[in-house]
Short mmCIF file of C-alpha atoms (C1' of nucleotides) in Angstrom, two decimals:
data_model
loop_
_atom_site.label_atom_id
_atom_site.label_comp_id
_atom_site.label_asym_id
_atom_site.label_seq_id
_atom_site.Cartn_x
_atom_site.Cartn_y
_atom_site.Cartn_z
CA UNK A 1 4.44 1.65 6.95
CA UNK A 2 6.49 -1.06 5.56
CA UNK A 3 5.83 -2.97 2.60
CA UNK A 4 8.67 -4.85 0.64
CA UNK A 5 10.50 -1.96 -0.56
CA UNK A 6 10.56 0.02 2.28
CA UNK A 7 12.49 -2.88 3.98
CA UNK A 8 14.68 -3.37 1.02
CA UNK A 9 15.46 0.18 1.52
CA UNK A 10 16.15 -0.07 4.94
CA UNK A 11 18.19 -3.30 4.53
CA UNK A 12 20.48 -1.56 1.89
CA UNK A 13 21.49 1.39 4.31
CA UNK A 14 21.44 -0.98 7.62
CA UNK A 15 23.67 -3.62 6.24
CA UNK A 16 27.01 -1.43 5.54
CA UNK A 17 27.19 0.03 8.42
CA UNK A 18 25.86 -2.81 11.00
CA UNK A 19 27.94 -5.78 8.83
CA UNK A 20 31.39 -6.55 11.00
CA UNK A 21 30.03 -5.13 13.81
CA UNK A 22 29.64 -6.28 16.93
CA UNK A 23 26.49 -6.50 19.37
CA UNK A 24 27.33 -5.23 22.88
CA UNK A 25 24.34 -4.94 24.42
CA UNK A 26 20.60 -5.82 23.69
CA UNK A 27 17.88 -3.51 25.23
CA UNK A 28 14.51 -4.53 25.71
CA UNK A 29 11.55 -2.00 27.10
CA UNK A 30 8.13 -0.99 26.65
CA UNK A 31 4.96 -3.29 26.58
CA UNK A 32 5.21 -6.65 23.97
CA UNK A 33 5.16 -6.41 20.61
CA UNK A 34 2.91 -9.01 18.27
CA UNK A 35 4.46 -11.45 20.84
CA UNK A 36 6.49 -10.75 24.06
CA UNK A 37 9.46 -9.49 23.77
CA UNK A 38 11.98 -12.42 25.31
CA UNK A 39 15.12 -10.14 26.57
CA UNK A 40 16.95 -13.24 28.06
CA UNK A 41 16.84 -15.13 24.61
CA UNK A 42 18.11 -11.94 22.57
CA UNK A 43 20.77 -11.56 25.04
CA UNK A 44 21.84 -14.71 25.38
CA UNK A 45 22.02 -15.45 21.60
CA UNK A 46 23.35 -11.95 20.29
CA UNK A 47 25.40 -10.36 22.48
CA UNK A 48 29.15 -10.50 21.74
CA UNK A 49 28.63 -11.55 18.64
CA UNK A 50 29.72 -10.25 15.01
CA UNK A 51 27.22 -9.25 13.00
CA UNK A 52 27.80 -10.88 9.34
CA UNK A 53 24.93 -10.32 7.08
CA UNK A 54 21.80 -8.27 7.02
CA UNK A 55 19.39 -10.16 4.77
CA UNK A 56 15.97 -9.80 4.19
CA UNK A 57 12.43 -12.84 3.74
CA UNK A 58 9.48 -11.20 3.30
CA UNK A 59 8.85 -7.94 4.62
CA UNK A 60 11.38 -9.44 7.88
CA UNK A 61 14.80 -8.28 8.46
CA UNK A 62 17.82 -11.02 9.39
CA UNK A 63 20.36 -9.72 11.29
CA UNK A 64 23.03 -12.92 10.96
CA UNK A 65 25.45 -12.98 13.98
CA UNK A 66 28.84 -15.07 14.39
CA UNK A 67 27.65 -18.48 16.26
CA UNK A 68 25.01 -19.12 14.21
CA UNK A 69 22.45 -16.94 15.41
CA UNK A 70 20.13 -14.74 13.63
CA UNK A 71 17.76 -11.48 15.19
CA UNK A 72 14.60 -11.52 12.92
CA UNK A 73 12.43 -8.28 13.19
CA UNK A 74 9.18 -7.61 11.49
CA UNK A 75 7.62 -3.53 11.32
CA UNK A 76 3.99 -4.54 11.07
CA UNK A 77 2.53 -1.07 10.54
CA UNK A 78 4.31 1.07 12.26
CA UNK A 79 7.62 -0.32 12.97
CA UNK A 80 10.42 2.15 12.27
CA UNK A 81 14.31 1.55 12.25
CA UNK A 82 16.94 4.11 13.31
CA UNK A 83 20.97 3.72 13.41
CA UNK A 84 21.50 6.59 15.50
CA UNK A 85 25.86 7.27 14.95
CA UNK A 86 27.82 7.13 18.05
CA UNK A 87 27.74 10.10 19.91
CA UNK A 88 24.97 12.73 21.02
CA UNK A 89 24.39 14.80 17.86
CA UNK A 90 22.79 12.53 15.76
CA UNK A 91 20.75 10.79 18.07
CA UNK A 92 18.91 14.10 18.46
CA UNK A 93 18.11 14.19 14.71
CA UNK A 94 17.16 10.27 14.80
CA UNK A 95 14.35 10.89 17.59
CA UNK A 96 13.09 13.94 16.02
CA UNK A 97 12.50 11.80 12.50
CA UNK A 98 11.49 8.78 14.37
CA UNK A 99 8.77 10.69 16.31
CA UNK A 100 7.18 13.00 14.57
CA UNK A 101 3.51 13.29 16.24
CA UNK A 102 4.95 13.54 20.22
CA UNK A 103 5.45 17.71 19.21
CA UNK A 104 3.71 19.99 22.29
CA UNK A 105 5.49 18.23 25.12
CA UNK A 106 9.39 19.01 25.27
CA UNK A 107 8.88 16.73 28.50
CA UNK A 108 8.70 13.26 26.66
CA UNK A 109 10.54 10.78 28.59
CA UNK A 110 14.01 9.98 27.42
CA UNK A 111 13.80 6.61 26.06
CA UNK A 112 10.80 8.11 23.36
CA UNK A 113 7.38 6.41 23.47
CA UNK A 114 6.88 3.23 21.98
CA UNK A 115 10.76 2.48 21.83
CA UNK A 116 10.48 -1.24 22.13
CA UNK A 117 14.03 -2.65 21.55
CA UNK A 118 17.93 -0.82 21.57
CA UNK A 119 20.81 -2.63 20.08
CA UNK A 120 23.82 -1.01 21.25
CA UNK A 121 26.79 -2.02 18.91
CA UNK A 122 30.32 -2.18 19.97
CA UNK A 123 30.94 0.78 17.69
CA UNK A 124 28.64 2.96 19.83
CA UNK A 125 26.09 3.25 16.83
CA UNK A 126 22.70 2.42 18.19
CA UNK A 127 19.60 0.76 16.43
CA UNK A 128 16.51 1.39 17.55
CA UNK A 129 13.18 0.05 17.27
CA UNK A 130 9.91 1.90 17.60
CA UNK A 131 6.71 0.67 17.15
CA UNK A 132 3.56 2.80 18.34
CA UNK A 133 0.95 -0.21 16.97
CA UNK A 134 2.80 -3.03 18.15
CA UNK A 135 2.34 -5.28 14.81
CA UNK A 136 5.94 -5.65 14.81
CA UNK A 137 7.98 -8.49 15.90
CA UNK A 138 11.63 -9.23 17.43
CA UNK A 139 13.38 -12.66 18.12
CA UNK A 140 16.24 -14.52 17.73
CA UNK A 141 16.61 -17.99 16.35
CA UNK A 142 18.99 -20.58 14.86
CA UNK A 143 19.93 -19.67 11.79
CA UNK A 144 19.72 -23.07 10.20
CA UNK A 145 16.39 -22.98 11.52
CA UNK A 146 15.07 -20.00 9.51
CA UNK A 147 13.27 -22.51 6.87
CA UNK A 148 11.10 -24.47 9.22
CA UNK A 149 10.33 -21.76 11.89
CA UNK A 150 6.21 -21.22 12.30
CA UNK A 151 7.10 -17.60 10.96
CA UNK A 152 8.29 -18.41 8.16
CA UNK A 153 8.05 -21.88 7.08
CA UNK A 154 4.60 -21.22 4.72
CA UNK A 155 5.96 -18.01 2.76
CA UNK A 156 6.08 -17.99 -1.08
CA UNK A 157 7.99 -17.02 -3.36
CA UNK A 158 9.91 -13.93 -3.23
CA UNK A 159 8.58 -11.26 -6.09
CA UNK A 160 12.10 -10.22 -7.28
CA UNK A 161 13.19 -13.48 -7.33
CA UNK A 162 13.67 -15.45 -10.90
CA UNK A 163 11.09 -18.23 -9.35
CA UNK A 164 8.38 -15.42 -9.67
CA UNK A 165 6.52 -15.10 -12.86
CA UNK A 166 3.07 -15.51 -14.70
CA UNK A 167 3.73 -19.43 -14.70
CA UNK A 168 3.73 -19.29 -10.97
CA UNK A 169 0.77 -17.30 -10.48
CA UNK A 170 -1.17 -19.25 -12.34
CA UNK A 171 -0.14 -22.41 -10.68
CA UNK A 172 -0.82 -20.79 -7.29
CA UNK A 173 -4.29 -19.81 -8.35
CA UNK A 174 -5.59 -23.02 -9.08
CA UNK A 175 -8.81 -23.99 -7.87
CA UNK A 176 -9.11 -20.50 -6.08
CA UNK A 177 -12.04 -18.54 -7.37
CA UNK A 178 -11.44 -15.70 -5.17
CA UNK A 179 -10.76 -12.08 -6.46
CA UNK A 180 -7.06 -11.18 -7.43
CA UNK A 181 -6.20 -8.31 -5.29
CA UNK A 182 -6.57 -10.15 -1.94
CA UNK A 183 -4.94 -13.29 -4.05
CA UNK A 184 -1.69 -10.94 -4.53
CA UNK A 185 -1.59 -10.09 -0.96
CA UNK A 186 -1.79 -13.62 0.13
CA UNK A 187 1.95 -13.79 1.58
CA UNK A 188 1.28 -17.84 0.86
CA UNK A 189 1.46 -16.86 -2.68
CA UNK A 190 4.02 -14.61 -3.18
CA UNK A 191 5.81 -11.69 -0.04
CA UNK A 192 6.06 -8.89 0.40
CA UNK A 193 3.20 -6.83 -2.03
CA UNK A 194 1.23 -5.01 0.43
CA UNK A 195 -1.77 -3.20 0.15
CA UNK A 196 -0.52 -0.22 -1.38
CA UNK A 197 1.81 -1.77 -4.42
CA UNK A 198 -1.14 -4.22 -4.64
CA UNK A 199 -3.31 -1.84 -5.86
CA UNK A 200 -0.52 0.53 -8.26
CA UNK A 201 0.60 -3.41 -9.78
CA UNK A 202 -2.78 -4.32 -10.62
CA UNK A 203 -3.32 -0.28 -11.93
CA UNK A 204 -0.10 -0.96 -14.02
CA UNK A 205 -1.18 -4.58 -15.57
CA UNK A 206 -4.98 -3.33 -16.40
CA UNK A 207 -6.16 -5.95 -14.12
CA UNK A 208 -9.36 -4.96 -12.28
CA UNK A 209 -8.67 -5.97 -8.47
CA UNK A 210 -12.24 -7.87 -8.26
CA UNK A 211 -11.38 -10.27 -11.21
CA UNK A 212 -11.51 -13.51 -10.38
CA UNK A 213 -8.29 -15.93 -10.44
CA UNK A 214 -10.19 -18.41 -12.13
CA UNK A 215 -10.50 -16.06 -15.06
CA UNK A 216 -7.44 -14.77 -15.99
CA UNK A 217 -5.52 -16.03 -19.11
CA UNK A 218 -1.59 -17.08 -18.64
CA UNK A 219 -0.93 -13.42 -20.60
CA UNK A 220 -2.34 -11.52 -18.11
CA UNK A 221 -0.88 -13.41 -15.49
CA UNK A 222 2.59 -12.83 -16.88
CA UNK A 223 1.85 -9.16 -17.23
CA UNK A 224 0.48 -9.14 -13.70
CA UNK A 225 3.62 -10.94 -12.26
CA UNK A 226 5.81 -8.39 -14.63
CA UNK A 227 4.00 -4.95 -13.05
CA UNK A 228 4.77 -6.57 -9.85
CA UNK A 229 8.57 -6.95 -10.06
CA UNK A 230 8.53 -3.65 -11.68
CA UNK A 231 6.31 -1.55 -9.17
CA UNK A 232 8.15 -3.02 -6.15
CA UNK A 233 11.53 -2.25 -8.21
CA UNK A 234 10.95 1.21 -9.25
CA UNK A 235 9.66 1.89 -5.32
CA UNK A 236 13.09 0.29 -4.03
CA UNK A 237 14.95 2.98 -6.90
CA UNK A 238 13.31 5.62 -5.51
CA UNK A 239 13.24 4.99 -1.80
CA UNK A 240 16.90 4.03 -1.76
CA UNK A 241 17.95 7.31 -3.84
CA UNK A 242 15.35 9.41 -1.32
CA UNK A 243 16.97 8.03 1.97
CA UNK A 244 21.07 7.99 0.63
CA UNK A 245 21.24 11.93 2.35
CA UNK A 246 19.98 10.70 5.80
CA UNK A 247 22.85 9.79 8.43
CA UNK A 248 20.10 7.54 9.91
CA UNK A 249 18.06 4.19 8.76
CA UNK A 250 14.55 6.07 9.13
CA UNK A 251 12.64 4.08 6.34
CA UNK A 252 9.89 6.31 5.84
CA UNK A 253 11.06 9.23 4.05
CA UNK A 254 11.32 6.65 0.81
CA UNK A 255 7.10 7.09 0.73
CA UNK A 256 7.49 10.55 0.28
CA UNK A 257 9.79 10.19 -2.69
CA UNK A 258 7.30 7.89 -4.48
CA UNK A 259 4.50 8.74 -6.41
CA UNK A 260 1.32 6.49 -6.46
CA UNK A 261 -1.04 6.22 -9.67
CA UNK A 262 -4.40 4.79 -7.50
CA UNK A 263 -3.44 4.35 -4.49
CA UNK A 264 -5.56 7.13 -2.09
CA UNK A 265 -6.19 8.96 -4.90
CA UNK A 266 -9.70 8.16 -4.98
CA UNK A 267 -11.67 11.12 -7.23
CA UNK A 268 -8.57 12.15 -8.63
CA UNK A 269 -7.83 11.48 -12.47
CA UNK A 270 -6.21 8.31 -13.52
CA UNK A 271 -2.80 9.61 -14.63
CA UNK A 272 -3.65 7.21 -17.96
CA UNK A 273 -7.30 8.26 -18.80
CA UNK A 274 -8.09 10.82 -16.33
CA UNK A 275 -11.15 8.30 -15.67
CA UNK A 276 -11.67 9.44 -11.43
CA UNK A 277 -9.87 6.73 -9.37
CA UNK A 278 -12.44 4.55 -7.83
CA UNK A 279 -12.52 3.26 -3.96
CA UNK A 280 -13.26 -0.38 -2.58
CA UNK A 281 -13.09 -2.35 0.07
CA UNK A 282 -11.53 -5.97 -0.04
CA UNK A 283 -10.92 -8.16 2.83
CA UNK A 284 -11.38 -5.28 4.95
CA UNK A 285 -8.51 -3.08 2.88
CA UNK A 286 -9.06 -0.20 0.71
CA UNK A 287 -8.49 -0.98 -2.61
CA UNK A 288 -8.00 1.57 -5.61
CA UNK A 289 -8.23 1.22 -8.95
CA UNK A 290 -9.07 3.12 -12.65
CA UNK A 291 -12.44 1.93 -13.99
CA UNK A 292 -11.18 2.98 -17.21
CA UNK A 293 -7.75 1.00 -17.38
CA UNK A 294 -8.14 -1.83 -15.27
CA UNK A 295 -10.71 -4.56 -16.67
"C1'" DC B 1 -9.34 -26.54 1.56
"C1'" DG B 2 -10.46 -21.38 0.72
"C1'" DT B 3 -12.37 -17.34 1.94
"C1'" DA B 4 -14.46 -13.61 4.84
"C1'" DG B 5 -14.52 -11.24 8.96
"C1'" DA B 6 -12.92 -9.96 13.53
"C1'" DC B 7 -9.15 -8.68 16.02
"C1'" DC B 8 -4.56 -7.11 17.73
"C1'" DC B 9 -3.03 -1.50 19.03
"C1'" DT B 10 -2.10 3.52 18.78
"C1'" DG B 11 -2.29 7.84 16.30
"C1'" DC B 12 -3.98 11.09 12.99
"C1'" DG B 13 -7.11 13.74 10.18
"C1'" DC B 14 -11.59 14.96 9.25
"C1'" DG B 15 -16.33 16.59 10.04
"C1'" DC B 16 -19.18 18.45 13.30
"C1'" DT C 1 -10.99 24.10 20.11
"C1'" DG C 2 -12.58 19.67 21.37
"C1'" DC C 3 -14.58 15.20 20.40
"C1'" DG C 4 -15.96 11.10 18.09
"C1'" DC C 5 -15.35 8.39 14.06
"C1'" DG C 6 -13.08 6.16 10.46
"C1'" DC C 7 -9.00 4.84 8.74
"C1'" DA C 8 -3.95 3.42 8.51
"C1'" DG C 9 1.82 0.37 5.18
"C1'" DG C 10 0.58 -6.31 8.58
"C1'" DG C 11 -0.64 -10.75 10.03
"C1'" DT C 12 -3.27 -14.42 12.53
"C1'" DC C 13 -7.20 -16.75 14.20
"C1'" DT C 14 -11.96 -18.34 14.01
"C1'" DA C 15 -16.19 -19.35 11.74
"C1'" DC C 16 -18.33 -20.78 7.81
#
DNA sequence: CGTAGACCCTGCGCGC
DNA sequence: TGCGCGCAGGGTCTAC
């Protein structure tokens, strides 16, 4: 579910109510994520410890603690994030948003299915982690360490950074002949665009998503890298203003908020030329795309 | 080196 | 109404 924005989003109403807390107790259930889940580690390097920054590299969340410690979790597809408040009432309304599909059976087990990691903060506020697919990712590590970690330590740039432009993209494309879309997606290249605001960027720069890299003049590039930081920007507007009512950190209602031009709106008018939006497949991911706008 | 494809896993929506 | 199939926001590994 997550692409950058959606964990920008979640980030922004996470971090001012988790920052100068305190973690009390880390726990770890259900069957490994990505990789195992290793409880002892978590425990052993977050608990006690002040929380003092909620950052954010890639489409992974940093949870900073006191002692130089930081908890780095990754939603894959279908990672979701709740703060449930202290106190029964709202961790009702937390598991009914987090869990939509489990409806027949009022005789789901208590923890809720797929609920792979609790934080339980010294406030009484718990976060939860739920991730049906298990894509999704959760372990601790030094902080200092961040840089040359396996997880990290190949990333690009970061798209809303001042480092990311047409200059860049160009640079990075260099002796690639490969078509753009995937190119954009390549998290070597440049986080966080996903397959969705891969697709609506290319839409908004009139770049056709089977283009080669080799062909595309420094203009288009910096138009390219431009509908980037703007599509990704105008999703985190959106998604944050969407999800400011909820009392929890449920990241999802932000997609409902946002309106996509291509993206699964294959036979349905291009909101620019009301050419039909077209369907393709690309490194095994649906692309779409205007065959009117986009050359 | 760069790229394409398979694969990891569960759930949902669609067509029959 | 039930069932099988295709598809889903991510990333990594292997084979070419």
């Amino acid at each position: 579910m997550p692409e950058l924005p959606e964990v920008e989003v979640v980030r922004r109403t996470l971090a001012p109510r988790m920052v100068g807390d305190r973690v009390a107790r880390i726990e770890a259930r259900a069957p490994a994520l990505r990789e195992p889940l290793d409880a002892a580690a978590l425990a052993g390097d977050l608990e006690g410890r002040r929380i003092e920054a909620v950052r954010r590299r890639a489409k992974y969340l940093l949870f900073d603690v006191k002692g130089g410690r930081t908890l780095a979790l990754h939603l894959g597809m279908s990672g979701r994030l709740t703060l449930a408040e202290a106190g029964g009432a709202a961790d009702e309304l937390a598991e009914g948003a987090a869990d939509g599909a489990a409806g027949g059976a009022a005789a789901e087990a208590a923890p809720g299915k797929h609920e792979h990691l609790v934080i339980h903060l010294a406030s009484g506020r718990r976060l939860r982690f739920v991730d049906p697919r298990r894509f999704g990712l959760a372990f601790s590590l030094p902080t200092a360490a961040i840089g040359a970690d396996p997880h990290f330590a190949h990333l690009g740039v970061e798209p809303l950074s001042d480092a990311f432009d047409g200059a860049l993209l160009k640079a990075a494309a260099r002796g690639r002949r490969g078509p753009v879309k995937p190119f954009l997606m390549d998290a070597k290249v440049v986080v966080g665009v996903g397959n969705i605001y891969a697709s609506e960027a290319l839409f908004a720069a009139g770049v056709h998503p089977r283009r080669s890299v080799a062909r595309i003049a420094p203009a288009r590039w910096r138009r390219l890298a431009a509908a980037v930081r703007e599509t990704l920007e105008r999703a985190i507007v959106q998604g944050g203003s969407s999800i400011s009512d909820f009392v929890d950190g449920e990241g999802r209602a932000g997609y409902f908020q946002v309106t996509f031009a291509v993206y699964d709106r294959e036979g349905l008018p291009c909101p620019r030329c009301a050419t039909p939006v077209r369907r393709l497949v690309q490194a095994g991911r649906s692309t779409f795309y205007c065959p009117g706008c986009q050359t």
